[in-house]
Amino acid sequence: MKKTVAIVGVLLLAFAGLVMYSMSQKEQAKVDFEKYDVNAVASGKLKDGSDNPDNGGIGDHIKGNPKAPVMLFEYADYQCGHCAAVAPRMDSLIKEYGDKLAIVQRNYILSYSTNSQAAAAAAEAAGLQGFWREYSDILFANQAV
């Protein structure tokens, strides 16, 4: 009986310690969302105009009006056939809704494609030179999976 009580006591103590540790980790991981807004994240800047440390101050690639009231975040792989099939529809949404919609495209590299990382790197390099939109369209149109 004493052995059972001791084991239950140790388990309760371990559980309490685990709960306390979990709560302390939660406190450390809190994010101050007040410094972010959707447009600031997409532009690479914080509300105060400084570079966003979460993305290196590099803005996202945006199709449409960057100040649009609605922003759709698309995670795509340039070597994914389904992503390529959706690309023309995304462009038609921009035309249909005009300045009311912006599509923020982010890279999501699929593990099964051998060219995904190279395609994403090339698109980012084109973006740094001001030609992301054109190169993105070329990559989706000419996939080599």
PDB file of C-alpha atoms in Angstrom:
ATOM      1  CA  MET A   1       0.000   0.000   0.000  1.00  0.00           C
ATOM      2  CA  LYS A   2       2.801   2.435   0.904  1.00  0.00           C
ATOM      3  CA  LYS A   3       4.533   1.559  -2.374  1.00  0.00           C
ATOM      4  CA  THR A   4       1.393   2.392  -4.378  1.00  0.00           C
ATOM      5  CA  VAL A   5       0.940   5.690  -2.565  1.00  0.00           C
ATOM      6  CA  ALA A   6       4.594   6.553  -3.201  1.00  0.00           C
ATOM      7  CA  ILE A   7       4.291   5.748  -6.922  1.00  0.00           C
ATOM      8  CA  VAL A   8       1.091   7.821  -7.256  1.00  0.00           C
ATOM      9  CA  GLY A   9       2.793  10.684  -5.388  1.00  0.00           C
ATOM     10  CA  VAL A  10       5.818  10.584  -7.677  1.00  0.00           C
ATOM     11  CA  LEU A  11       3.570  10.510 -10.765  1.00  0.00           C
ATOM     12  CA  LEU A  12       1.544  13.477  -9.494  1.00  0.00           C
ATOM     13  CA  LEU A  13       4.727  15.392  -8.733  1.00  0.00           C
ATOM     14  CA  ALA A  14       6.107  14.622 -12.204  1.00  0.00           C
ATOM     15  CA  PHE A  15       2.830  15.689 -13.809  1.00  0.00           C
ATOM     16  CA  ALA A  16       2.804  18.948 -11.844  1.00  0.00           C
ATOM     17  CA  GLY A  17       6.389  19.615 -12.919  1.00  0.00           C
ATOM     18  CA  LEU A  18       5.494  18.960 -16.541  1.00  0.00           C
ATOM     19  CA  VAL A  19       2.542  21.361 -16.329  1.00  0.00           C
ATOM     20  CA  MET A  20       4.736  24.077 -14.795  1.00  0.00           C
ATOM     21  CA  TYR A  21       7.416  23.572 -17.456  1.00  0.00           C
ATOM     22  CA  SER A  22       4.795  23.739 -20.220  1.00  0.00           C
ATOM     23  CA  MET A  23       3.375  26.971 -18.810  1.00  0.00           C
ATOM     24  CA  SER A  24       6.828  28.573 -18.617  1.00  0.00           C
ATOM     25  CA  GLN A  25       7.532  27.627 -22.253  1.00  0.00           C
ATOM     26  CA  LYS A  26       4.232  29.156 -23.336  1.00  0.00           C
ATOM     27  CA  GLU A  27       5.192  32.446 -21.714  1.00  0.00           C
ATOM     28  CA  GLN A  28       8.505  32.498 -23.603  1.00  0.00           C
ATOM     29  CA  ALA A  29       6.832  31.733 -26.930  1.00  0.00           C
ATOM     30  CA  LYS A  30       4.287  34.563 -26.764  1.00  0.00           C
ATOM     31  CA  VAL A  31       4.197  36.733 -29.863  1.00  0.00           C
ATOM     32  CA  ASP A  32       3.360  40.417 -29.733  1.00  0.00           C
ATOM     33  CA  PHE A  33       0.788  40.525 -32.526  1.00  0.00           C
ATOM     34  CA  GLU A  34       0.223  44.240 -31.964  1.00  0.00           C
ATOM     35  CA  LYS A  35       3.385  45.017 -33.925  1.00  0.00           C
ATOM     36  CA  TYR A  36       2.115  43.143 -37.000  1.00  0.00           C
ATOM     37  CA  ASP A  37      -0.609  43.754 -39.495  1.00  0.00           C
ATOM     38  CA  VAL A  38      -1.229  41.864 -42.713  1.00  0.00           C
ATOM     39  CA  ASN A  39       0.150  44.620 -44.926  1.00  0.00           C
ATOM     40  CA  ALA A  40       3.238  45.020 -42.751  1.00  0.00           C
ATOM     41  CA  VAL A  41       4.008  41.298 -42.897  1.00  0.00           C
ATOM     42  CA  ALA A  42       3.536  41.188 -46.670  1.00  0.00           C
ATOM     43  CA  SER A  43       5.726  44.256 -47.210  1.00  0.00           C
ATOM     44  CA  GLY A  44       8.574  43.033 -45.018  1.00  0.00           C
ATOM     45  CA  LYS A  45       8.118  45.939 -42.604  1.00  0.00           C
ATOM     46  CA  LEU A  46       6.625  46.336 -39.157  1.00  0.00           C
ATOM     47  CA  LYS A  47       4.012  48.976 -38.304  1.00  0.00           C
ATOM     48  CA  ASP A  48       6.768  51.346 -37.218  1.00  0.00           C
ATOM     49  CA  GLY A  49       8.481  51.046 -40.637  1.00  0.00           C
ATOM     50  CA  SER A  50      11.455  48.988 -39.453  1.00  0.00           C
ATOM     51  CA  ASP A  51      12.461  45.712 -41.138  1.00  0.00           C
ATOM     52  CA  ASN A  52      10.513  42.673 -39.995  1.00  0.00           C
ATOM     53  CA  PRO A  53      13.052  40.351 -38.299  1.00  0.00           C
ATOM     54  CA  ASP A  54      10.816  37.343 -38.996  1.00  0.00           C
ATOM     55  CA  ASN A  55      11.391  37.515 -42.758  1.00  0.00           C
ATOM     56  CA  GLY A  56      14.623  39.470 -43.011  1.00  0.00           C
ATOM     57  CA  GLY A  57      12.857  42.609 -44.161  1.00  0.00           C
ATOM     58  CA  ILE A  58      12.172  41.015 -47.551  1.00  0.00           C
ATOM     59  CA  GLY A  59       8.613  41.522 -48.702  1.00  0.00           C
ATOM     60  CA  ASP A  60       6.362  38.848 -50.123  1.00  0.00           C
ATOM     61  CA  HIS A  61       5.482  38.517 -53.792  1.00  0.00           C
ATOM     62  CA  ILE A  62       2.101  40.114 -54.331  1.00  0.00           C
ATOM     63  CA  LYS A  63      -0.224  39.933 -57.307  1.00  0.00           C
ATOM     64  CA  GLY A  64      -2.790  42.713 -57.302  1.00  0.00           C
ATOM     65  CA  ASN A  65      -3.105  45.730 -55.055  1.00  0.00           C
ATOM     66  CA  PRO A  66      -0.725  45.460 -52.059  1.00  0.00           C
ATOM     67  CA  LYS A  67      -3.100  47.698 -50.067  1.00  0.00           C
ATOM     68  CA  ALA A  68      -6.204  45.639 -50.908  1.00  0.00           C
ATOM     69  CA  PRO A  69      -8.686  45.037 -48.098  1.00  0.00           C
ATOM     70  CA  VAL A  70      -8.592  41.274 -48.810  1.00  0.00           C
ATOM     71  CA  MET A  71      -5.317  39.372 -49.000  1.00  0.00           C
ATOM     72  CA  LEU A  72      -5.231  35.734 -50.036  1.00  0.00           C
ATOM     73  CA  PHE A  73      -2.079  33.869 -49.047  1.00  0.00           C
ATOM     74  CA  GLU A  74      -1.161  31.122 -51.521  1.00  0.00           C
ATOM     75  CA  TYR A  75       1.531  28.565 -50.754  1.00  0.00           C
ATOM     76  CA  ALA A  76       2.637  27.046 -54.035  1.00  0.00           C
ATOM     77  CA  ASP A  77       5.381  24.928 -55.595  1.00  0.00           C
ATOM     78  CA  TYR A  78       6.536  25.926 -59.077  1.00  0.00           C
ATOM     79  CA  GLN A  79       6.882  22.239 -60.004  1.00  0.00           C
ATOM     80  CA  CYS A  80       3.440  21.145 -58.756  1.00  0.00           C
ATOM     81  CA  GLY A  81       0.969  20.382 -61.533  1.00  0.00           C
ATOM     82  CA  HIS A  82      -1.997  21.323 -59.359  1.00  0.00           C
ATOM     83  CA  CYS A  83      -0.419  24.670 -58.462  1.00  0.00           C
ATOM     84  CA  ALA A  84       0.187  25.368 -62.152  1.00  0.00           C
ATOM     85  CA  ALA A  85      -3.442  24.535 -62.921  1.00  0.00           C
ATOM     86  CA  VAL A  86      -4.626  27.024 -60.266  1.00  0.00           C
ATOM     87  CA  ALA A  87      -2.311  29.860 -61.384  1.00  0.00           C
ATOM     88  CA  PRO A  88      -4.547  31.079 -64.266  1.00  0.00           C
ATOM     89  CA  ARG A  89      -7.579  31.060 -61.938  1.00  0.00           C
ATOM     90  CA  MET A  90      -5.687  33.193 -59.422  1.00  0.00           C
ATOM     91  CA  ASP A  91      -4.881  35.676 -62.184  1.00  0.00           C
ATOM     92  CA  SER A  92      -8.545  35.788 -63.200  1.00  0.00           C
ATOM     93  CA  LEU A  93      -9.515  36.522 -59.576  1.00  0.00           C
ATOM     94  CA  ILE A  94      -7.166  39.522 -59.600  1.00  0.00           C
ATOM     95  CA  LYS A  95      -8.804  40.773 -62.802  1.00  0.00           C
ATOM     96  CA  GLU A  96     -12.307  40.097 -61.482  1.00  0.00           C
ATOM     97  CA  TYR A  97     -11.906  41.831 -58.117  1.00  0.00           C
ATOM     98  CA  GLY A  98      -9.409  44.518 -59.131  1.00  0.00           C
ATOM     99  CA  ASP A  99      -8.089  46.615 -56.264  1.00  0.00           C
ATOM    100  CA  LYS A 100     -10.174  44.731 -53.700  1.00  0.00           C
ATOM    101  CA  LEU A 101      -7.937  41.606 -53.730  1.00  0.00           C
ATOM    102  CA  ALA A 102      -4.261  40.851 -53.416  1.00  0.00           C
ATOM    103  CA  ILE A 103      -2.719  37.399 -53.677  1.00  0.00           C
ATOM    104  CA  VAL A 104       0.455  36.888 -51.683  1.00  0.00           C
ATOM    105  CA  GLN A 105       2.398  33.969 -53.105  1.00  0.00           C
ATOM    106  CA  ARG A 106       4.856  32.092 -50.927  1.00  0.00           C
ATOM    107  CA  ASN A 107       7.070  29.151 -51.776  1.00  0.00           C
ATOM    108  CA  TYR A 108       6.075  25.748 -50.477  1.00  0.00           C
ATOM    109  CA  ILE A 109       8.656  23.265 -51.675  1.00  0.00           C
ATOM    110  CA  LEU A 110       7.294  19.748 -52.107  1.00  0.00           C
ATOM    111  CA  SER A 111       9.728  17.014 -51.142  1.00  0.00           C
ATOM    112  CA  TYR A 112       8.994  14.691 -54.060  1.00  0.00           C
ATOM    113  CA  SER A 113      10.053  17.054 -56.858  1.00  0.00           C
ATOM    114  CA  THR A 114      13.706  17.270 -57.811  1.00  0.00           C
ATOM    115  CA  ASN A 115      13.455  20.770 -59.295  1.00  0.00           C
ATOM    116  CA  SER A 116      11.284  22.551 -56.721  1.00  0.00           C
ATOM    117  CA  GLN A 117      14.086  24.099 -54.693  1.00  0.00           C
ATOM    118  CA  ALA A 118      15.939  25.313 -57.780  1.00  0.00           C
ATOM    119  CA  ALA A 119      12.741  26.779 -59.248  1.00  0.00           C
ATOM    120  CA  ALA A 120      11.925  28.610 -56.004  1.00  0.00           C
ATOM    121  CA  ALA A 121      15.487  29.960 -55.748  1.00  0.00           C
ATOM    122  CA  ALA A 122      15.363  31.157 -59.362  1.00  0.00           C
ATOM    123  CA  ALA A 123      12.005  32.876 -58.767  1.00  0.00           C
ATOM    124  CA  GLU A 124      13.380  34.613 -55.664  1.00  0.00           C
ATOM    125  CA  ALA A 125      16.439  35.767 -57.634  1.00  0.00           C
ATOM    126  CA  ALA A 126      14.162  37.094 -60.380  1.00  0.00           C
ATOM    127  CA  GLY A 127      12.139  38.860 -57.699  1.00  0.00           C
ATOM    128  CA  LEU A 128      15.206  40.633 -56.359  1.00  0.00           C
ATOM    129  CA  GLN A 129      15.747  41.958 -59.894  1.00  0.00           C
ATOM    130  CA  GLY A 130      12.131  43.078 -60.272  1.00  0.00           C
ATOM    131  CA  PHE A 131      10.944  40.255 -62.543  1.00  0.00           C
ATOM    132  CA  TRP A 132       9.229  37.855 -60.150  1.00  0.00           C
ATOM    133  CA  ARG A 133       5.786  38.015 -61.768  1.00  0.00           C
ATOM    134  CA  GLU A 134       7.089  37.294 -65.258  1.00  0.00           C
ATOM    135  CA  TYR A 135       9.391  34.501 -64.106  1.00  0.00           C
ATOM    136  CA  SER A 136       6.721  32.945 -61.907  1.00  0.00           C
ATOM    137  CA  ASP A 137       4.377  32.731 -64.902  1.00  0.00           C
ATOM    138  CA  ILE A 138       7.144  31.131 -66.995  1.00  0.00           C
ATOM    139  CA  LEU A 139       7.899  28.553 -64.291  1.00  0.00           C
ATOM    140  CA  PHE A 140       4.258  27.508 -63.955  1.00  0.00           C
ATOM    141  CA  ALA A 141       3.864  27.295 -67.745  1.00  0.00           C
ATOM    142  CA  ASN A 142       7.047  25.258 -68.318  1.00  0.00           C
ATOM    143  CA  GLN A 143       7.255  22.719 -65.528  1.00  0.00           C
ATOM    144  CA  ALA A 144       9.848  19.964 -65.528  1.00  0.00           C
ATOM    145  CA  VAL A 145       8.849  17.592 -62.743  1.00  0.00           C
TER     146      VAL A 145
END
